[in-house]
Amino acid sequence: MGPKSIEVKPISGALGAEIEGVDLSKDLSNETFDAIHQAFLDHVVIFFRDQHISHDQHKAFGRRFGTLNIHPYVKGMDGHPEIMQIVKEPEDRINFGGGWHSDMSFLEEPALGSILYAKEVPPYGGDTLWANQYLAYETLSDGMKTMLEGLKAVHTAKGEYSERGHSAQKRSSMQVATAGDDTPSYEHPVVRTHPETGRKALYVNPAFTEKFVGMTRRESRPLLNFLFEHCTQEPFTCRFRWTKHAIAFWDNRAAQHFALNDYHGHRRHMERVTVDGDRPF
């Protein structure tokens, strides 16, 4: 048990917990930090409500977990390149993150996780969903697990961040660069072992996974489509209703997420700090 002041309250059967009794604007004791870290590993995504943090405090919390990422395509804040502002203006049609994905799986060392802070939320809508990829792996048949063991897949930003890609679409308050033909691809295991928990998780996602290594795209497509559909089934998910000044921190090594785009005509403004991870194994 951690400090008595911290309460960890699961929000669904699959993953996700709200943490009460923590003020992230204050210096966290090692004991409190360890309790938060354990809840993060246990529940895959953790939430805090009513947090009033500065940009420096946001970054400092992230740095307790690792170095901070500067996104290769999305321009960070002036003076705070590690903070990405995710803004949808009332007139914007397309939101950012509006499809199932695992952040930055197109890098050689994908993100450990992201810490998303709500600055302005619409009166309704704009929820985020997460899907537990440990459960996605564990519910596969033994035959499927055996087949996937040792398989690798190609991950790239080419699709999402190309000129026609969802993530590269013009938005009035975000500067996003497009990924060119020279965009690198990286090979990651289809089943990854979490470096801290030792548990196995499915590690493919529809945004950035192109094909299996050693196979054509056409050959890869049926099995990838099955896995994409399998790994985001309703029983593996939780859904978070944002409130102003809420924070979500998810473990990118064991979750995918999806930002709903159901609040047209309203503004939504979030700030994201992303913690660097390591090479999947």
Coordinates of C-alpha atoms in Angstrom, one line a residue:
M1 CA 0.0 0.0 0.0
G2 CA 1.2 3.5 -0.8
P3 CA 0.5 6.6 1.2
K4 CA -2.9 6.8 2.8
S5 CA -3.7 10.1 1.1
I6 CA -3.7 8.5 -2.4
E7 CA -6.8 6.8 -3.6
V8 CA -6.8 4.8 -6.8
K9 CA -10.3 4.2 -8.2
P10 CA -10.6 2.0 -11.3
I11 CA -13.0 3.5 -13.9
S12 CA -13.6 0.3 -15.9
G13 CA -12.9 -3.5 -15.8
A14 CA -10.3 -3.3 -18.5
L15 CA -8.0 -0.4 -17.6
G16 CA -7.9 3.1 -16.3
A17 CA -8.1 4.5 -12.8
E18 CA -8.7 8.0 -11.3
I19 CA -6.2 9.0 -8.6
E20 CA -7.4 11.2 -5.8
G21 CA -5.4 13.0 -3.1
V22 CA -2.5 14.2 -5.2
D23 CA -1.6 17.8 -6.2
L24 CA 0.8 17.7 -9.1
S25 CA 1.7 21.3 -8.7
K26 CA 3.5 20.3 -5.5
D27 CA 6.8 18.5 -5.2
L28 CA 5.9 14.8 -4.9
S29 CA 7.6 12.7 -2.2
N30 CA 9.3 9.6 -3.4
E31 CA 6.6 7.6 -1.6
T32 CA 3.8 9.4 -3.4
F33 CA 5.6 9.2 -6.7
D34 CA 6.2 5.4 -6.3
A35 CA 2.4 5.0 -5.6
I36 CA 1.5 6.9 -8.7
H37 CA 4.1 5.0 -10.8
Q38 CA 2.7 1.7 -9.5
A39 CA -0.9 2.7 -10.3
F40 CA 0.3 3.7 -13.8
L41 CA 1.8 0.2 -14.3
D42 CA -1.2 -1.6 -12.8
H43 CA -4.0 0.4 -14.6
V44 CA -2.2 1.4 -17.9
V45 CA -3.9 4.8 -17.9
I46 CA -4.3 7.1 -14.9
F47 CA -6.4 10.2 -14.4
F48 CA -6.2 13.2 -12.1
R49 CA -8.9 15.9 -11.9
D50 CA -8.7 19.6 -10.9
Q51 CA -4.9 20.0 -11.3
H52 CA -3.6 23.5 -11.7
I53 CA -0.1 23.1 -13.1
S54 CA 2.2 25.4 -15.0
H55 CA 4.1 24.5 -18.1
D56 CA 7.2 23.9 -16.1
Q57 CA 5.3 21.7 -13.6
H58 CA 3.8 19.7 -16.4
K59 CA 7.3 19.0 -17.8
A60 CA 8.8 18.3 -14.4
F61 CA 6.2 15.6 -13.8
G62 CA 7.0 14.0 -17.1
R63 CA 10.7 14.1 -16.4
R64 CA 10.2 11.9 -13.3
F65 CA 9.5 9.1 -15.8
G66 CA 12.2 9.9 -18.4
T67 CA 13.4 12.4 -21.0
L68 CA 10.8 14.4 -22.9
N69 CA 10.1 14.0 -26.6
I70 CA 10.0 16.8 -29.1
H71 CA 7.6 15.7 -31.9
P72 CA 9.1 15.4 -35.3
Y73 CA 6.1 16.8 -37.2
V74 CA 4.0 18.9 -34.8
K75 CA 5.5 22.2 -33.7
G76 CA 5.7 22.6 -29.9
M77 CA 5.0 25.8 -27.9
D78 CA 7.3 28.8 -28.2
G79 CA 9.7 28.5 -25.3
H80 CA 8.4 25.0 -24.4
P81 CA 9.2 22.8 -27.5
E82 CA 8.4 19.7 -25.3
I83 CA 4.7 20.8 -24.9
M84 CA 2.4 20.1 -27.8
Q85 CA -0.7 22.1 -28.0
I86 CA -3.6 20.0 -29.3
V87 CA -6.3 22.5 -30.3
K88 CA -9.5 22.1 -32.3
E89 CA -11.2 25.4 -33.1
P90 CA -15.0 25.6 -33.5
E91 CA -14.5 25.7 -37.3
D92 CA -12.0 22.9 -37.6
R93 CA -13.5 19.7 -39.1
I94 CA -10.8 17.2 -38.4
N95 CA -9.4 16.5 -34.9
F96 CA -6.0 15.4 -33.9
G97 CA -5.7 11.7 -32.8
G98 CA -9.1 10.8 -34.2
G99 CA -8.4 7.1 -34.8
W100 CA -7.0 4.2 -32.8
H101 CA -3.2 4.5 -32.5
S102 CA -0.2 4.1 -30.3
D103 CA 1.8 7.3 -30.0
M104 CA 5.0 7.6 -32.0
S105 CA 5.2 3.9 -32.9
F106 CA 6.8 5.2 -36.1
L107 CA 10.0 6.0 -34.1
E108 CA 12.9 3.7 -33.5
E109 CA 12.2 4.3 -29.8
P110 CA 8.5 4.9 -29.4
A111 CA 7.1 7.0 -26.6
L112 CA 6.8 5.6 -23.1
G113 CA 3.6 7.5 -22.6
S114 CA 1.9 10.9 -22.8
I115 CA 0.6 13.3 -20.1
L116 CA -2.4 15.2 -21.5
Y117 CA -3.7 18.2 -19.7
A118 CA -7.1 19.8 -20.4
K119 CA -7.1 23.6 -20.6
E120 CA -10.4 24.0 -22.3
V121 CA -13.1 21.4 -22.9
P122 CA -16.3 21.5 -25.0
P123 CA -19.6 21.4 -23.1
Y124 CA -20.1 17.8 -24.3
G125 CA -18.2 15.3 -26.4
G126 CA -14.4 15.1 -26.9
D127 CA -14.0 12.0 -24.7
T128 CA -10.9 9.9 -25.2
L129 CA -11.0 6.1 -25.3
W130 CA -8.1 3.7 -24.4
A131 CA -7.7 0.0 -25.2
N132 CA -5.7 -2.4 -23.1
Q133 CA -3.2 -4.3 -25.3
Y134 CA -2.2 -6.8 -22.6
L135 CA -5.8 -8.0 -22.8
A136 CA -5.7 -7.9 -26.6
Y137 CA -2.7 -10.3 -26.5
E138 CA -4.0 -12.5 -23.6
T139 CA -7.3 -13.2 -25.3
L140 CA -5.8 -14.6 -28.5
S141 CA -5.8 -18.3 -29.0
D142 CA -2.7 -20.3 -28.4
G143 CA -2.4 -21.0 -32.1
M144 CA -2.5 -17.3 -32.9
K145 CA 0.0 -16.4 -30.2
T146 CA 2.4 -19.1 -31.6
M147 CA 2.0 -17.7 -35.1
L148 CA 2.7 -14.1 -34.0
E149 CA 5.7 -15.0 -31.8
G150 CA 8.8 -13.7 -33.5
L151 CA 6.9 -11.8 -36.2
K152 CA 7.9 -8.2 -36.7
A153 CA 5.9 -5.4 -38.4
V154 CA 6.9 -2.2 -40.2
H155 CA 5.9 1.1 -38.6
T156 CA 6.1 4.4 -40.3
A157 CA 4.6 7.9 -40.2
K158 CA 4.2 7.9 -44.0
G159 CA 0.5 7.3 -44.1
E160 CA -0.7 9.5 -41.2
Y161 CA 1.6 12.4 -41.8
S162 CA 1.7 12.3 -45.6
E163 CA 0.0 15.1 -47.5
R164 CA -3.3 13.1 -47.6
G165 CA -2.8 11.7 -44.1
H166 CA -5.3 12.4 -41.3
S167 CA -2.7 13.8 -38.9
A168 CA -1.2 16.2 -41.4
Q169 CA -4.5 18.0 -42.2
K170 CA -4.4 21.8 -41.8
R171 CA -5.8 23.0 -38.5
S172 CA -6.1 26.7 -37.6
S173 CA -4.2 26.5 -34.3
M174 CA -1.6 23.7 -34.9
Q175 CA 1.4 23.7 -37.1
V176 CA 2.0 20.2 -38.6
A177 CA 4.7 19.4 -41.1
T178 CA 4.2 16.6 -43.7
A179 CA 6.2 13.5 -43.9
G180 CA 8.0 13.1 -47.2
D181 CA 9.0 10.1 -49.2
D182 CA 12.2 9.8 -47.3
T183 CA 10.3 9.1 -44.0
P184 CA 12.0 6.2 -42.2
S185 CA 10.3 3.0 -41.3
Y186 CA 11.2 0.9 -38.3
E187 CA 10.6 -2.8 -37.5
H188 CA 9.0 -3.6 -34.1
P189 CA 7.9 -7.0 -32.7
V190 CA 4.1 -7.7 -33.1
V191 CA 4.1 -8.9 -29.5
R192 CA 6.2 -6.7 -27.3
T193 CA 7.3 -7.4 -23.7
H194 CA 6.7 -4.5 -21.4
P195 CA 10.1 -3.4 -20.0
E196 CA 8.7 -2.8 -16.5
T197 CA 6.0 -5.3 -15.9
G198 CA 7.3 -8.1 -18.1
R199 CA 3.8 -8.7 -19.5
K200 CA 3.3 -9.3 -23.2
A201 CA 1.1 -6.8 -25.2
L202 CA 0.0 -6.7 -28.8
Y203 CA 1.9 -3.9 -30.6
V204 CA 0.3 -3.1 -33.9
N205 CA -2.0 -0.1 -34.7
P206 CA -3.9 1.0 -37.7
A207 CA -2.3 4.5 -37.9
F208 CA 1.3 3.5 -38.2
T209 CA 1.6 -0.2 -38.9
E210 CA 2.1 -0.9 -42.6
K211 CA 2.8 -4.6 -43.0
F212 CA 4.6 -7.6 -41.6
V213 CA 8.4 -7.8 -42.1
G214 CA 9.1 -10.3 -45.0
M215 CA 5.6 -10.1 -46.4
T216 CA 3.8 -7.9 -48.9
R217 CA 1.2 -5.4 -47.9
R218 CA -1.5 -7.5 -49.6
E219 CA -0.4 -10.6 -47.7
S220 CA -0.3 -8.7 -44.4
R221 CA -3.7 -7.0 -44.8
P222 CA -6.1 -9.8 -43.7
L223 CA -4.2 -10.6 -40.5
L224 CA -3.5 -7.0 -39.7
N225 CA -7.2 -6.1 -40.2
F226 CA -8.1 -8.9 -37.8
L227 CA -5.6 -7.7 -35.2
F228 CA -6.7 -4.1 -35.5
E229 CA -10.3 -5.1 -35.0
H230 CA -9.5 -7.5 -32.2
C231 CA -7.3 -5.2 -30.2
T232 CA -9.9 -2.4 -29.8
Q233 CA -12.9 -4.5 -28.8
E234 CA -15.3 -2.8 -26.3
P235 CA -14.4 -5.1 -23.4
F236 CA -10.8 -4.0 -23.6
T237 CA -11.6 -0.3 -23.4
C238 CA -12.3 2.6 -21.0
R239 CA -13.7 6.0 -21.8
F240 CA -12.8 9.2 -20.1
R241 CA -15.1 12.2 -19.8
W242 CA -12.8 15.3 -19.7
T243 CA -13.2 18.1 -17.3
K244 CA -11.3 21.3 -17.3
H245 CA -7.8 20.9 -15.6
A246 CA -8.0 17.0 -15.8
I247 CA -4.9 15.1 -16.7
A248 CA -4.6 11.7 -18.3
F249 CA -1.3 9.8 -18.4
W250 CA -1.2 6.6 -20.4
D251 CA 1.3 3.8 -20.9
N252 CA 1.9 3.8 -24.6
R253 CA 3.6 0.4 -24.4
A254 CA 0.4 -1.3 -23.4
A255 CA -2.4 0.9 -24.7
Q256 CA -3.9 2.4 -27.8
H257 CA -6.2 5.4 -27.7
F258 CA -8.8 7.3 -29.8
A259 CA -9.9 10.9 -29.5
L260 CA -13.5 11.4 -30.3
N261 CA -14.5 14.1 -32.8
D262 CA -18.1 14.8 -31.7
Y263 CA -18.2 18.4 -30.6
H264 CA -18.2 20.5 -33.8
G265 CA -18.6 24.2 -33.3
H266 CA -16.9 24.0 -29.9
R267 CA -13.3 24.6 -28.9
R268 CA -11.1 22.0 -27.2
H269 CA -7.6 22.9 -26.1
M270 CA -5.2 20.3 -24.6
E271 CA -1.5 20.3 -23.8
R272 CA 0.6 17.2 -24.1
V273 CA 4.0 16.2 -22.8
T274 CA 5.4 13.0 -24.1
V275 CA 8.0 10.8 -22.3
D276 CA 10.6 9.0 -24.4
G277 CA 10.5 5.3 -24.3
D278 CA 12.9 2.5 -25.4
R279 CA 13.1 0.1 -28.4
P280 CA 10.4 -2.5 -28.2
F281 CA 11.5 -6.1 -27.6

